[in-house]
mmCIF file of N, CA and C in Angstrom:
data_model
loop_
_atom_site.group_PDB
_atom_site.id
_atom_site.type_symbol
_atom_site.label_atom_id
_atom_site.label_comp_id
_atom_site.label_asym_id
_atom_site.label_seq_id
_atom_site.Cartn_x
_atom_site.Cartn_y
_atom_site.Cartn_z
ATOM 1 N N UNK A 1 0.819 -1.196 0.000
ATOM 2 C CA UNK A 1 0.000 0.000 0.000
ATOM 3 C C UNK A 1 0.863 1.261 0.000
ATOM 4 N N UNK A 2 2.053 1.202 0.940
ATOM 5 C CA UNK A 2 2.605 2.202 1.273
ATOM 6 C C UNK A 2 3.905 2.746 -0.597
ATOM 7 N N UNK A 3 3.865 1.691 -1.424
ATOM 8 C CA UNK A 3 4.540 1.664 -2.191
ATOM 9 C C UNK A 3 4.174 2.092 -3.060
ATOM 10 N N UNK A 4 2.694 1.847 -3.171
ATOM 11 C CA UNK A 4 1.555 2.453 -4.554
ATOM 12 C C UNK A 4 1.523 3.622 -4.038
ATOM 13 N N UNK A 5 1.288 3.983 -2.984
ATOM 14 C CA UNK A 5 0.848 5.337 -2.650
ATOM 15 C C UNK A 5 2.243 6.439 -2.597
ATOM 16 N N UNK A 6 3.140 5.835 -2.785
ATOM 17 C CA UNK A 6 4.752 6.789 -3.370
ATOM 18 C C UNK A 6 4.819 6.350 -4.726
ATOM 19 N N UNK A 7 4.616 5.769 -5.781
ATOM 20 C CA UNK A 7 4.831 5.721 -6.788
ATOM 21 C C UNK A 7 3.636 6.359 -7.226
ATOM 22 N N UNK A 8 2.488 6.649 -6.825
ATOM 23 C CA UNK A 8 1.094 7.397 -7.409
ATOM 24 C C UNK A 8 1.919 8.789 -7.176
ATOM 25 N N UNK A 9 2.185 9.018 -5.894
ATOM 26 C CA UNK A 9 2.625 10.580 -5.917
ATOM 27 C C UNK A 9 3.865 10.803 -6.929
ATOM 28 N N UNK A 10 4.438 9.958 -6.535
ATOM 29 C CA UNK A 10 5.615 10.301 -8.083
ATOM 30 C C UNK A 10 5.321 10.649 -9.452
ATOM 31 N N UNK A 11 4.340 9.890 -9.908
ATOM 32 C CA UNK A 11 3.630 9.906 -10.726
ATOM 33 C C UNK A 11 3.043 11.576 -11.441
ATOM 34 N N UNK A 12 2.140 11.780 -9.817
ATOM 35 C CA UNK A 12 1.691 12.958 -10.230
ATOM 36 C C UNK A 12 2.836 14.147 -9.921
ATOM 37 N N UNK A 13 3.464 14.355 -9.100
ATOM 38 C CA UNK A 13 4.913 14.932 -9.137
ATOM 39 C C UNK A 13 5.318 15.038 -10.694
ATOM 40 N N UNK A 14 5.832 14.298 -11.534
ATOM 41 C CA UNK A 14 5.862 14.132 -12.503
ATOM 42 C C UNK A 14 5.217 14.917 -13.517
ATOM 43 N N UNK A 15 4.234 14.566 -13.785
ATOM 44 C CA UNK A 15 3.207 15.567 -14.476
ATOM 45 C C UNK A 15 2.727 16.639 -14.144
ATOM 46 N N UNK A 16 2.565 16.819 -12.867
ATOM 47 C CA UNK A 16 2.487 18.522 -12.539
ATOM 48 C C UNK A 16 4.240 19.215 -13.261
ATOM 49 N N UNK A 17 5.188 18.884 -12.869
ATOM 50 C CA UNK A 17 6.349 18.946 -12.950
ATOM 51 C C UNK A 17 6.700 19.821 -14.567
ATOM 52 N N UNK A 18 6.311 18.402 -15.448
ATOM 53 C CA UNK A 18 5.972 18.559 -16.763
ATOM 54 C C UNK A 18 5.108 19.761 -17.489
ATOM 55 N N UNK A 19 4.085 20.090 -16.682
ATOM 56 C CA UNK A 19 3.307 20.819 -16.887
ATOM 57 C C UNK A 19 3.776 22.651 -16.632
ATOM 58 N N UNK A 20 4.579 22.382 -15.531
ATOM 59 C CA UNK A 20 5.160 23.067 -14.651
ATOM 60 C C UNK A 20 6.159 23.841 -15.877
ATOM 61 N N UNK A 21 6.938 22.978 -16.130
ATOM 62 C CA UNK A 21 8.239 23.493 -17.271
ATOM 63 C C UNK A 21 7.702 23.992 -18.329
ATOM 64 N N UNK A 22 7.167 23.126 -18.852
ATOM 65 C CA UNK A 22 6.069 23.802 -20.012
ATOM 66 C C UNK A 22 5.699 24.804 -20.156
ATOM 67 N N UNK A 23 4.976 25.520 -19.022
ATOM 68 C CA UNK A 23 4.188 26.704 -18.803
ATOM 69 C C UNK A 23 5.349 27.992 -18.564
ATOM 70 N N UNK A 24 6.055 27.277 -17.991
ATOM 71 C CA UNK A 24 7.486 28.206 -17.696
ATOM 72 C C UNK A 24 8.212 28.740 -18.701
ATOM 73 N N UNK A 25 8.311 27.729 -19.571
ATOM 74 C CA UNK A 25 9.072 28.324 -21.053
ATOM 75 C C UNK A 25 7.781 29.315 -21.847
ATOM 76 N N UNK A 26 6.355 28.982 -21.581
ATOM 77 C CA UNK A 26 5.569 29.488 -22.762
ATOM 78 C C UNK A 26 5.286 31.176 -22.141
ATOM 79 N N UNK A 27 5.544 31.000 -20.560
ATOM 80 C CA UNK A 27 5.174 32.202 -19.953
ATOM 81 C C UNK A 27 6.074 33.412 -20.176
ATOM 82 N N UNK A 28 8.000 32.803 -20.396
ATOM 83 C CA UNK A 28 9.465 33.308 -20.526
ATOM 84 C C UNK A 28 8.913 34.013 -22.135
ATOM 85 N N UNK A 29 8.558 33.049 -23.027
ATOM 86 C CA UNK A 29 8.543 33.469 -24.559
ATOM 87 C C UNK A 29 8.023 34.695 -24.558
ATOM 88 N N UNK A 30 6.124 34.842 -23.920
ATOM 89 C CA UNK A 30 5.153 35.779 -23.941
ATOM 90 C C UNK A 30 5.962 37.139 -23.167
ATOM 91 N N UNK A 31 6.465 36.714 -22.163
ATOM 92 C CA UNK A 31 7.271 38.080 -21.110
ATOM 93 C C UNK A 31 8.115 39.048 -21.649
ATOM 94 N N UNK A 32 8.727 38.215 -23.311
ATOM 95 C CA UNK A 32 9.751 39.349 -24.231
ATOM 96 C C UNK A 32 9.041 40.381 -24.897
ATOM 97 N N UNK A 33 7.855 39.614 -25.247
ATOM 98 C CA UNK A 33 6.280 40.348 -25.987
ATOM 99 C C UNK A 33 5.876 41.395 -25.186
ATOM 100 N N UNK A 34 5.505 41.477 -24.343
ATOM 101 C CA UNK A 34 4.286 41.556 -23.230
ATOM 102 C C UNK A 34 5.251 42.848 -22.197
ATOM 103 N N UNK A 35 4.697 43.986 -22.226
ATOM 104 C CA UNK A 35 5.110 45.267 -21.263
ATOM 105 C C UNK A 35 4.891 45.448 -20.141
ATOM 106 N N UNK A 36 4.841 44.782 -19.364
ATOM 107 C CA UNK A 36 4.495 44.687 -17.873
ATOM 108 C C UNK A 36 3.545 45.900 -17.338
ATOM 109 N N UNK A 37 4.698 47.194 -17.406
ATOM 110 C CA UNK A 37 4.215 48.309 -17.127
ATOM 111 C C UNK A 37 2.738 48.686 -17.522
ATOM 112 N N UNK A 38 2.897 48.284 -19.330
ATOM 113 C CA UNK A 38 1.288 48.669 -19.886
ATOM 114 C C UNK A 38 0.562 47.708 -18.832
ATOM 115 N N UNK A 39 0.284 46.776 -18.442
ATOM 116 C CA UNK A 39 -0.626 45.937 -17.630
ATOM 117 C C UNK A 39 -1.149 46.916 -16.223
ATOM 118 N N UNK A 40 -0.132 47.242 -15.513
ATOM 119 C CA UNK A 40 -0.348 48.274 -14.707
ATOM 120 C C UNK A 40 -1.273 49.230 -14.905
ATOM 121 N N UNK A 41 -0.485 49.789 -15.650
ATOM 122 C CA UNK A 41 -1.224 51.315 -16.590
ATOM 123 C C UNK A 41 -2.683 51.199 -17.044
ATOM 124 N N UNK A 42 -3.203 50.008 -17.562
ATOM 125 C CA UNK A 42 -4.209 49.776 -18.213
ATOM 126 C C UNK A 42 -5.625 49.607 -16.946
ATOM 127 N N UNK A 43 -5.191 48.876 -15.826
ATOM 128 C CA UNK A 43 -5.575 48.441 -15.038
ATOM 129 C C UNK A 43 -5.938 49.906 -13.709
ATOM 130 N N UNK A 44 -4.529 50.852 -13.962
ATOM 131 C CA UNK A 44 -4.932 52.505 -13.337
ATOM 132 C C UNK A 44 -5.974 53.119 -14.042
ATOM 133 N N UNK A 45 -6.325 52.873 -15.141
ATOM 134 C CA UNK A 45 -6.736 53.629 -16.167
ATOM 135 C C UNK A 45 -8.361 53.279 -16.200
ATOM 136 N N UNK A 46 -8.617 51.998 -15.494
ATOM 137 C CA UNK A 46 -9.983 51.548 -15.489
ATOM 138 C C UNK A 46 -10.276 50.708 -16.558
ATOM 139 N N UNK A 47 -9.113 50.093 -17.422
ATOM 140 C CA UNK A 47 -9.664 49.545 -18.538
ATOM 141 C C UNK A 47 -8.834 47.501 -18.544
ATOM 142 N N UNK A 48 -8.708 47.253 -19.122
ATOM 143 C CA UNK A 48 -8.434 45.571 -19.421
ATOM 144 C C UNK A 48 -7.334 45.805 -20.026
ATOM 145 N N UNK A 49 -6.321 44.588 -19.461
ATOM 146 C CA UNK A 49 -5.499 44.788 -20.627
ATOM 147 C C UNK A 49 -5.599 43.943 -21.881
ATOM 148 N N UNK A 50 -5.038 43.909 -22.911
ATOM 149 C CA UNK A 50 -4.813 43.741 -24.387
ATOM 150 C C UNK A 50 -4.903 42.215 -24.116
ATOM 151 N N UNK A 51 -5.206 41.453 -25.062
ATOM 152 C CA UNK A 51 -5.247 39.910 -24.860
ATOM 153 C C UNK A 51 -4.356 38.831 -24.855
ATOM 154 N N UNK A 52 -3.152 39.759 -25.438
ATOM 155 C CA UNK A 52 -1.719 39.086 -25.110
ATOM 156 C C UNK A 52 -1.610 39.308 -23.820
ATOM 157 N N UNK A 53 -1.209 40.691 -23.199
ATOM 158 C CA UNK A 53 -0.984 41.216 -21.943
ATOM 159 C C UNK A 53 -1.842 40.109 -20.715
ATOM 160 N N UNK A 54 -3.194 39.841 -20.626
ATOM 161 C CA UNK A 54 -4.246 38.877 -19.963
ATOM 162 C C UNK A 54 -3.591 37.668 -20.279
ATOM 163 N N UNK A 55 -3.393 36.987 -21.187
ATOM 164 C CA UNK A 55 -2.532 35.736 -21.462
ATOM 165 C C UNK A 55 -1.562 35.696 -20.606
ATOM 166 N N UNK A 56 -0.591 36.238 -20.643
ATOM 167 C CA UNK A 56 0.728 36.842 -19.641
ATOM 168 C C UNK A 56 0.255 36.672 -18.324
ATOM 169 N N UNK A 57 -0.759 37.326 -17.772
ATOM 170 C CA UNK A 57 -0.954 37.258 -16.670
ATOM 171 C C UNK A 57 -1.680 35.649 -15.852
ATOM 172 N N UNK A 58 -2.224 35.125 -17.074
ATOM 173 C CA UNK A 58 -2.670 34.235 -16.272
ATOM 174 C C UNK A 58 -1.954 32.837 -16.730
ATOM 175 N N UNK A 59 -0.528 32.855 -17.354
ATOM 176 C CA UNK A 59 -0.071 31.911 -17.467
ATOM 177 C C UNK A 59 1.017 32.340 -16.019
ATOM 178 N N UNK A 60 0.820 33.691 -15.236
ATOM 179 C CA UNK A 60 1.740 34.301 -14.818
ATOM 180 C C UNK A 60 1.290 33.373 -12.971
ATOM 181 N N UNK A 61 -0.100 33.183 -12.744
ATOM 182 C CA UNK A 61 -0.994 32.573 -12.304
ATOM 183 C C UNK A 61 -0.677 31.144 -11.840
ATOM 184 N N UNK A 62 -1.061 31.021 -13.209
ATOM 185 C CA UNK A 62 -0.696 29.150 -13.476
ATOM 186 C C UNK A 62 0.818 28.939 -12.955
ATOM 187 N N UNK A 63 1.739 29.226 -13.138
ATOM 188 C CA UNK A 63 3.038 29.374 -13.277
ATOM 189 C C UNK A 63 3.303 28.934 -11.848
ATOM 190 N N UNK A 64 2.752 30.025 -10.871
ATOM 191 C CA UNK A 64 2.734 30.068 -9.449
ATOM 192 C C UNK A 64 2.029 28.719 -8.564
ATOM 193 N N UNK A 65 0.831 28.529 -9.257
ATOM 194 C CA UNK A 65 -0.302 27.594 -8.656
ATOM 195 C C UNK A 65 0.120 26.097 -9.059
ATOM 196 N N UNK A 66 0.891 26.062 -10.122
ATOM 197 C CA UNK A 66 1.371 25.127 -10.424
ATOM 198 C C UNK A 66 3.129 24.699 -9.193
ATOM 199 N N UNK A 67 3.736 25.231 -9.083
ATOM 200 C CA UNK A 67 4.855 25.525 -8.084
ATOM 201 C C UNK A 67 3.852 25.395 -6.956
ATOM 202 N N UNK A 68 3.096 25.899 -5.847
ATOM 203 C CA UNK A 68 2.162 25.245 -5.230
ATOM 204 C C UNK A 68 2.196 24.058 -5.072
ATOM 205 N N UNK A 69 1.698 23.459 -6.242
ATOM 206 C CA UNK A 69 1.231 22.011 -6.197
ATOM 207 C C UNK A 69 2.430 20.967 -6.080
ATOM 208 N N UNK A 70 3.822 21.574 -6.541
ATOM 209 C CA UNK A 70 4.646 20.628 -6.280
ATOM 210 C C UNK A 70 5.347 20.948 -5.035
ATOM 211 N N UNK A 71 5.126 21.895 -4.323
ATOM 212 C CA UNK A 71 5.135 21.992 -2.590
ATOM 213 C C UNK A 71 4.345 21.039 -1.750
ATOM 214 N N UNK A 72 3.262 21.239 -2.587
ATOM 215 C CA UNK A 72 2.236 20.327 -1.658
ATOM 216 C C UNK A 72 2.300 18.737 -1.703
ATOM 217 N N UNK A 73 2.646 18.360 -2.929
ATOM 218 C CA UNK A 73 3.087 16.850 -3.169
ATOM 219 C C UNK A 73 4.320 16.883 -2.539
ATOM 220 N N UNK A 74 5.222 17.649 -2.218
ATOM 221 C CA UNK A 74 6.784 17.703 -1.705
ATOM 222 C C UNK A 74 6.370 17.411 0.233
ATOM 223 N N UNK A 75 5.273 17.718 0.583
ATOM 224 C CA UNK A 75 5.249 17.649 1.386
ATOM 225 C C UNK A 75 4.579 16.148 2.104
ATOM 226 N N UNK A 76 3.774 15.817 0.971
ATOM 227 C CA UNK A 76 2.861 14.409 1.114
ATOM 228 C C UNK A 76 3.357 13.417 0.945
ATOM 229 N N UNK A 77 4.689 13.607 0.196
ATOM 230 C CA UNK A 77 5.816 12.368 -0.253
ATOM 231 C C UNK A 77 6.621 12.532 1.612
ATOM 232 N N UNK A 78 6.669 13.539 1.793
ATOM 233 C CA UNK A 78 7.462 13.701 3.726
ATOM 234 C C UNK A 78 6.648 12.913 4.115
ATOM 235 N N UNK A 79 5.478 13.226 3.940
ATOM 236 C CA UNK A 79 4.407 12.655 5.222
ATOM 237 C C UNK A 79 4.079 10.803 4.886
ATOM 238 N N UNK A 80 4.386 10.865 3.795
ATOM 239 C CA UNK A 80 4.481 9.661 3.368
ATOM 240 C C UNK A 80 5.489 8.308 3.633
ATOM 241 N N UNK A 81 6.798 8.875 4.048
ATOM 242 C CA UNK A 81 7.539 7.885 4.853
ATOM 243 C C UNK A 81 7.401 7.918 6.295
ATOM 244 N N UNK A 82 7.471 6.673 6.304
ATOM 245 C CA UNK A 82 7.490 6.462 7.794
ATOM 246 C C UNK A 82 9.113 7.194 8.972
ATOM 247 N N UNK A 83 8.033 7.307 9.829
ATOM 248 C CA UNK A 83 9.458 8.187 10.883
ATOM 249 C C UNK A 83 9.974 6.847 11.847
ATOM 250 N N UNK A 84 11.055 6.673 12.146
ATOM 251 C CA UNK A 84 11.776 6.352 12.873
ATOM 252 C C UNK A 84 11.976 6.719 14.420
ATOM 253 N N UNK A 85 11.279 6.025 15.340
ATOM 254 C CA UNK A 85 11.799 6.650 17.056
ATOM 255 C C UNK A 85 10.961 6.287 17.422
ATOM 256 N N UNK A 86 10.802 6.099 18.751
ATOM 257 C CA UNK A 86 9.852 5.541 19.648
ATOM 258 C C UNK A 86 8.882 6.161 19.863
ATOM 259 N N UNK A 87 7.750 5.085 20.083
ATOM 260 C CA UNK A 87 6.069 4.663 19.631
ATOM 261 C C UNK A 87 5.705 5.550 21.053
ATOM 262 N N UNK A 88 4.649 6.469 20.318
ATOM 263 C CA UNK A 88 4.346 7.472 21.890
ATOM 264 C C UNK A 88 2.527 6.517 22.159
#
């Protein structure tokens, strides 16, 4: 049980991971495009930004929430081995 349930998390480790890099390179490409500042500006101004600029931001999102998720599996793979020391 204890073996499936570390190779399942590996698993998904894995593919978040994957997903993770992915998004990282597509977010790096859009960021050479994409003016940061105008996002700001647009957003003082009362208006939306441009649909590249919104792209940017929410791969900017993902990017983060995704990093998240491999904290949180980083932590379930801890909780997942057994500890060593005497039985309270």
């Amino acid at each position: 049980m204890i073996k499936e349930r570390n190779d399942l998390l590996a698993e998904i480790a894995n593919v978040v991971d994957i997903a993770h890099s992915h998004l990282h390179v597509r977010r790096n490409e859009l960021e050479k495009k994409v003016d940061v500042s105008k996002i700001a500006q647009a957003y003082a101004d009362g208006k939306e930004p441009d649909e590249e600029s919104a792209l940017y931001m929410d791969l900017e999102l993902a990017d983060g929430l995704l990093g998240d998720a491999m904290a949180i599996i980083g932590q379930l793979r801890e909780m997942a081995v057994p500890k060593i020391g005497p039985i309270q």
